[in-house]
């Protein structure tokens, strides 16, 4: 269940939520499995707002109307088939890719554009939905997540933000190049990146190519620290590695938290955060559908809670330094290095 769906789900009445969960478990057992909700570090924000819930519900319903229906079929090898309902407001992308993208854009673009001019603020907290729907867009891409986040991070390069600080985390450490460059160029006193240790990656110990992914992220973590040294002289940005036991063993946890927190000058706790489904990679920008919420708050209690969220993530995280990659447990098999070279890790 991605974060867009979680927001919709959490806004439902209890009875409808139970009914919806039962229905989804039949067709999305992979995402609603026990493993997804057990021994897994993630982020959950509850928005008690009919306006916000209705908005995410509209996005959810539009995406559903542009999707194949999965239904059982014992006559085919996988025992299920994908069917394009004739009621969908777009032709099947397998039959008419251009027509599908044109219809999808017409449906999604209005949901990504502001519907009215902001009026006087009545609350200490403002929520801006930002989404990434590049695969469904035709000629003009109205996606708001990537450009919105970049716009925010550009402000950190200003001198008047020298007293600020930021925290970044993602379940899969392969941040988009533009995002990484802006974080490294920030004037902030301290930037913190929290990444998953190989032992906290859901692919740890798996068979096949996926088993090379956890050590592959180690290579990217080392490269990141090398860039910190090159761009900032090794100062002002710390990399923390999150680990709680070993995946697949008793008490082992996986790490799937992702988000950005920014503490503005003269503040001691974050007053801005981004929460949602994005992993902040090129894949998220180009190939995935993402829905997020940009939260800006002046509420002191909420700021303290955001600070507590960051500190909680640090409970099982330890600093990772360049010299640590010389240790035996950080050695990467040569096969992984070759695979990393062959694959386009920008995705």
Coordinates of C-alpha atoms in Angstrom, one line a residue:
X1 CA 0.0 0.0 0.0
X2 CA 1.6 3.2 -1.1
X3 CA 1.4 6.4 0.9
X4 CA -1.3 7.9 -1.3
X5 CA -3.5 4.8 -0.5
X6 CA -2.6 5.0 3.2
X7 CA -3.9 8.6 3.4
X8 CA -7.2 7.5 1.7
X9 CA -7.4 4.5 3.9
X10 CA -6.8 6.3 7.2
X11 CA -9.5 8.9 6.4
X12 CA -12.2 6.3 6.1
X13 CA -14.8 5.4 8.8
X14 CA -13.8 2.3 10.7
X15 CA -16.5 0.1 9.2
X16 CA -15.7 1.0 5.7
X17 CA -12.0 0.7 6.4
X18 CA -12.4 -2.9 7.6
X19 CA -14.6 -3.7 4.5
X20 CA -12.0 -2.1 2.2
X21 CA -9.1 -4.0 3.8
X22 CA -10.8 -7.3 3.4
X23 CA -11.5 -6.6 -0.3
X24 CA -7.9 -5.4 -1.0
X25 CA -6.3 -8.4 0.8
X26 CA -7.7 -10.7 -1.9
X27 CA -6.0 -8.8 -4.7
X28 CA -3.0 -7.0 -3.1
X29 CA -1.8 -9.6 -0.7
X30 CA 1.8 -8.7 -1.4
X31 CA 1.5 -5.1 -0.1
X32 CA -0.9 -6.0 2.7
X33 CA 0.9 -9.0 3.9
X34 CA 2.0 -9.6 7.4
X35 CA 5.6 -8.7 6.5
X36 CA 4.5 -5.3 5.3
X37 CA 3.1 -4.3 8.7
X38 CA 5.4 -6.3 11.0
X39 CA 9.0 -5.4 12.0
X40 CA 9.1 -2.7 9.4
X41 CA 10.2 0.9 10.0
X42 CA 8.0 3.2 7.9
X43 CA 6.2 6.6 8.3
X44 CA 2.5 7.1 8.9
X45 CA 0.8 10.5 9.1
X46 CA -2.9 10.8 10.0
X47 CA -4.7 13.7 8.4
X48 CA -8.1 14.4 10.0
X49 CA -9.5 16.5 7.2
X50 CA -12.5 15.7 4.9
X51 CA -11.0 18.1 2.3
X52 CA -7.7 16.3 2.2
X53 CA -9.3 12.8 2.3
X54 CA -11.7 13.7 -0.5
X55 CA -8.8 15.0 -2.6
X56 CA -6.7 11.9 -2.3
X57 CA -9.8 9.8 -2.9
X58 CA -10.3 11.5 -6.2
X59 CA -6.7 10.8 -7.2
X60 CA -7.1 7.2 -6.1
X61 CA -10.4 6.8 -8.1
X62 CA -8.9 8.4 -11.3
X63 CA -5.9 6.0 -11.1
X64 CA -8.2 3.1 -10.6
X65 CA -10.2 4.1 -13.7
X66 CA -7.0 4.0 -15.7
X67 CA -5.9 0.6 -14.5
X68 CA -6.4 -3.0 -15.6
X69 CA -8.6 -5.2 -13.6
X70 CA -7.0 -8.3 -12.1
X71 CA -9.2 -11.3 -12.2
X72 CA -8.7 -15.1 -11.7
X73 CA -8.4 -17.4 -14.7
X74 CA -7.4 -21.0 -14.1
X75 CA -6.9 -21.5 -17.8
X76 CA -3.8 -19.4 -18.0
X77 CA -0.3 -20.1 -16.6
X78 CA -0.3 -17.5 -13.8
X79 CA -4.0 -18.3 -13.0
X80 CA -5.0 -14.6 -13.3
X81 CA -5.4 -12.2 -16.2
X82 CA -5.4 -8.5 -16.7
X83 CA -8.6 -7.1 -18.3
X84 CA -9.2 -3.6 -19.5
X85 CA -12.8 -2.7 -18.4
X86 CA -14.8 -1.1 -21.3
X87 CA -16.0 1.4 -18.7
X88 CA -12.5 2.9 -18.3
X89 CA -12.4 6.5 -19.7
X90 CA -9.3 5.7 -21.8
X91 CA -8.3 3.1 -24.4
X92 CA -6.0 0.4 -23.2
X93 CA -2.3 1.5 -23.3
X94 CA -1.5 -1.8 -25.0
X95 CA -3.7 -0.9 -27.9
X96 CA -3.5 2.8 -28.1
X97 CA -0.6 4.3 -26.1
X98 CA -1.1 7.8 -27.4
X99 CA -4.8 7.8 -26.9
X100 CA -4.3 6.4 -23.4
X101 CA -1.8 9.1 -22.3
X102 CA -4.0 11.9 -23.8
X103 CA -7.1 10.7 -21.9
X104 CA -5.0 10.1 -18.7
X105 CA -3.5 13.6 -18.9
X106 CA -6.9 15.2 -19.3
X107 CA -8.1 13.4 -16.1
X108 CA -5.0 13.8 -13.9
X109 CA -3.8 17.3 -14.8
X110 CA -6.7 19.2 -13.2
X111 CA -6.1 17.3 -10.0
X112 CA -2.5 18.6 -9.9
X113 CA -3.3 22.2 -10.5
X114 CA -4.5 24.6 -7.8
X115 CA -8.3 25.0 -8.0
X116 CA -8.4 28.4 -6.4
X117 CA -6.2 31.3 -5.1
X118 CA -5.2 30.7 -1.5
X119 CA -7.1 32.9 0.9
X120 CA -6.2 34.0 4.4
X121 CA -4.7 31.3 6.5
X122 CA -7.0 29.9 9.2
X123 CA -4.7 27.3 10.5
X124 CA -1.1 27.1 11.7
X125 CA -0.6 24.1 9.4
X126 CA -0.9 24.0 5.6
X127 CA -0.9 20.8 3.5
X128 CA 0.0 20.9 -0.2
X129 CA -0.5 17.6 -2.1
X130 CA 2.2 17.1 -4.7
X131 CA 2.2 14.2 -7.2
X132 CA 4.3 12.6 -9.8
X133 CA 2.4 11.1 -12.8
X134 CA 5.0 11.3 -15.6
X135 CA 4.2 7.9 -17.1
X136 CA 0.5 9.0 -17.7
X137 CA 1.3 12.4 -19.1
X138 CA 1.2 13.3 -22.8
X139 CA 3.1 16.3 -24.2
X140 CA 2.9 18.6 -21.1
X141 CA 3.8 17.2 -17.7
X142 CA 1.9 18.8 -14.9
X143 CA 3.5 16.7 -12.2
X144 CA 4.3 18.7 -9.1
X145 CA 6.4 16.5 -6.8
X146 CA 9.8 16.8 -8.3
X147 CA 9.8 20.5 -9.3
X148 CA 8.1 21.3 -5.9
X149 CA 10.8 19.6 -3.9
X150 CA 13.6 21.1 -5.9
X151 CA 12.1 24.6 -5.5
X152 CA 12.1 24.1 -1.7
X153 CA 15.7 22.8 -1.6
X154 CA 16.9 25.7 -3.7
X155 CA 16.1 28.1 -0.8
X156 CA 18.6 26.2 1.4
X157 CA 21.4 27.6 -0.8
X158 CA 20.6 31.1 0.3
X159 CA 22.8 32.8 2.9
X160 CA 19.8 33.6 5.1
X161 CA 19.2 29.9 5.5
X162 CA 22.7 29.2 6.9
X163 CA 21.2 28.5 10.4
X164 CA 18.8 25.9 9.0
X165 CA 19.2 22.1 9.0
X166 CA 17.6 19.2 7.1
X167 CA 17.1 15.5 7.2
X168 CA 16.6 13.2 4.3
X169 CA 15.8 9.5 4.2
X170 CA 14.6 6.9 1.7
X171 CA 14.2 3.1 1.8
X172 CA 16.4 2.7 -1.2
X173 CA 19.4 5.1 -1.2
X174 CA 19.7 6.3 -4.8
X175 CA 18.5 9.9 -4.7
X176 CA 17.9 11.8 -7.8
X177 CA 21.0 13.7 -9.1
X178 CA 19.3 17.1 -9.0
X179 CA 18.1 16.6 -5.5
X180 CA 21.5 15.4 -4.3
X181 CA 23.3 18.4 -5.8
X182 CA 20.9 20.8 -4.1
X183 CA 21.3 19.1 -0.7
X184 CA 25.1 19.2 -1.0
X185 CA 25.0 22.8 -2.1
X186 CA 22.9 23.9 0.8
X187 CA 24.1 26.5 3.3
X188 CA 22.6 24.6 6.2
X189 CA 24.7 24.1 9.2
X190 CA 23.9 20.4 9.3
X191 CA 22.3 17.9 6.9
X192 CA 21.5 14.3 7.9
X193 CA 20.9 11.4 5.6
X194 CA 19.5 8.2 7.0
X195 CA 19.9 5.1 4.8
X196 CA 19.2 1.4 5.4
X197 CA 22.0 -1.0 6.1
X198 CA 22.1 -4.0 3.8
X199 CA 20.7 -6.1 6.6
X200 CA 17.6 -3.8 6.8
X201 CA 16.9 -4.1 3.1
X202 CA 14.0 -6.3 2.1
X203 CA 16.1 -7.9 -0.7
X204 CA 18.8 -8.9 1.7
X205 CA 19.7 -12.6 1.2
X206 CA 17.3 -13.0 -1.6
X207 CA 18.1 -15.3 -4.6
X208 CA 18.9 -14.0 -8.0
X209 CA 19.8 -10.5 -9.2
X210 CA 17.8 -8.9 -6.4
X211 CA 20.2 -10.2 -3.9
X212 CA 22.9 -7.9 -5.3
X213 CA 20.8 -4.8 -4.6
X214 CA 21.6 -4.3 -0.9
X215 CA 25.4 -4.2 -1.4
X216 CA 24.8 -2.1 -4.5
X217 CA 23.3 0.6 -2.3
X218 CA 26.4 0.4 -0.2
X219 CA 28.4 1.4 -3.3
X220 CA 26.1 4.4 -3.8
X221 CA 26.4 5.3 -0.1
X222 CA 30.2 5.4 -0.4
X223 CA 30.0 7.5 -3.5
X224 CA 27.7 9.9 -1.7
X225 CA 30.3 10.3 1.1
X226 CA 33.0 10.9 -1.5
X227 CA 30.9 13.7 -2.9
X228 CA 30.4 15.2 0.5
X229 CA 34.2 15.2 0.9
X230 CA 34.7 16.7 -2.6
X231 CA 31.9 19.4 -2.4
X232 CA 31.9 20.3 1.3
X233 CA 35.3 19.1 2.5
X234 CA 33.5 16.3 4.4
X235 CA 31.8 18.8 6.7
X236 CA 28.1 19.7 7.3
X237 CA 26.5 16.4 6.1
X238 CA 26.4 13.2 8.0
X239 CA 25.3 9.8 6.8
X240 CA 23.6 7.4 9.2
X241 CA 23.0 3.7 8.6
X242 CA 19.8 2.2 10.0
X243 CA 19.8 -1.3 11.2
X244 CA 17.7 -3.3 13.7
X245 CA 18.6 -6.9 13.6
X246 CA 18.9 -8.8 10.3
X247 CA 16.1 -9.3 7.8
X248 CA 14.8 -12.8 7.8
X249 CA 16.0 -13.6 11.3
X250 CA 14.1 -13.4 14.5
X251 CA 13.7 -9.7 15.6
X252 CA 15.0 -8.5 12.2
X253 CA 13.4 -5.3 10.8
X254 CA 13.3 -3.8 7.3
X255 CA 13.6 -0.1 6.7
X256 CA 11.2 1.7 4.4
X257 CA 10.9 5.2 5.8
X258 CA 11.2 8.1 3.3
X259 CA 10.9 11.8 3.7
X260 CA 12.4 15.2 4.1
X261 CA 12.4 17.4 7.2
X262 CA 13.6 21.0 7.2
X263 CA 14.3 23.1 10.4
X264 CA 14.2 26.8 9.5
X265 CA 16.6 29.4 11.0
X266 CA 15.7 30.4 14.5
X267 CA 13.7 27.2 15.0
X268 CA 14.8 24.1 17.0
X269 CA 12.4 21.6 15.3
X270 CA 11.3 20.9 11.8
X271 CA 8.5 23.2 10.4
X272 CA 8.4 21.5 7.0
X273 CA 8.2 17.9 6.0
X274 CA 7.4 15.9 2.9
X275 CA 5.6 12.5 3.5
X276 CA 4.4 10.1 0.8
X277 CA 5.3 7.3 -1.5
X278 CA 8.3 8.7 -3.4
X279 CA 11.8 7.3 -3.0
X280 CA 13.2 10.5 -4.6
X281 CA 15.0 8.6 -7.4
X282 CA 15.0 9.0 -11.2
X283 CA 12.7 5.9 -11.3
X284 CA 10.2 7.7 -9.0
X285 CA 10.2 10.7 -11.3
X286 CA 10.0 9.0 -14.6
X287 CA 8.5 5.5 -14.2
X288 CA 6.4 5.5 -11.0
X289 CA 3.2 7.0 -9.9
X290 CA 3.8 8.9 -6.6
X291 CA 1.6 11.0 -4.3
X292 CA 2.9 13.0 -1.4
X293 CA 2.0 15.7 1.0
X294 CA 4.1 18.8 1.7
X295 CA 3.3 19.9 5.3
X296 CA 4.3 23.4 6.5
X297 CA 3.5 24.2 10.1
X298 CA 3.9 26.9 12.7
X299 CA 2.3 24.7 15.3
X300 CA 4.8 24.1 18.1
X301 CA 3.3 20.8 19.2
X302 CA 3.4 19.4 15.6
X303 CA 7.0 20.7 15.2
X304 CA 8.0 18.8 18.3
X305 CA 6.3 15.6 16.9
X306 CA 8.2 16.0 13.7
X307 CA 11.4 16.3 15.6
X308 CA 10.5 13.2 17.6
X309 CA 9.9 11.4 14.3
X310 CA 13.5 12.2 13.2
X311 CA 15.0 11.2 16.6
X312 CA 13.1 7.9 16.5
X313 CA 14.6 7.1 13.1
X314 CA 18.1 7.8 14.6
X315 CA 17.5 5.3 17.5
X316 CA 18.8 2.5 15.4
X317 CA 21.1 4.5 13.1
X318 CA 24.8 4.9 13.5
X319 CA 27.2 7.2 11.6
X320 CA 28.8 5.8 8.5
X321 CA 32.2 7.1 7.5
X322 CA 34.4 6.5 4.4
X323 CA 36.8 4.5 6.4
X324 CA 34.0 2.1 7.4
X325 CA 33.9 0.8 3.8
X326 CA 37.3 -0.8 4.4
X327 CA 35.8 -3.1 7.0
X328 CA 35.0 -6.7 6.1
X329 CA 31.3 -6.3 6.6
X330 CA 31.2 -3.4 4.1
X331 CA 33.1 -5.2 1.4
X332 CA 31.1 -5.5 -1.8
X333 CA 31.4 -8.6 -4.1
X334 CA 32.9 -7.9 -7.5
X335 CA 29.7 -9.2 -9.1
X336 CA 27.8 -6.4 -7.6
X337 CA 30.2 -3.8 -8.9
X338 CA 29.9 -5.3 -12.4
X339 CA 26.1 -5.3 -12.1
X340 CA 26.1 -1.7 -11.0
X341 CA 28.2 -0.8 -13.9
X342 CA 25.9 -2.6 -16.4
X343 CA 22.6 -1.4 -15.0
X344 CA 21.3 2.1 -15.3
X345 CA 21.1 2.9 -11.6
X346 CA 19.5 6.2 -12.4
X347 CA 16.2 4.3 -12.5

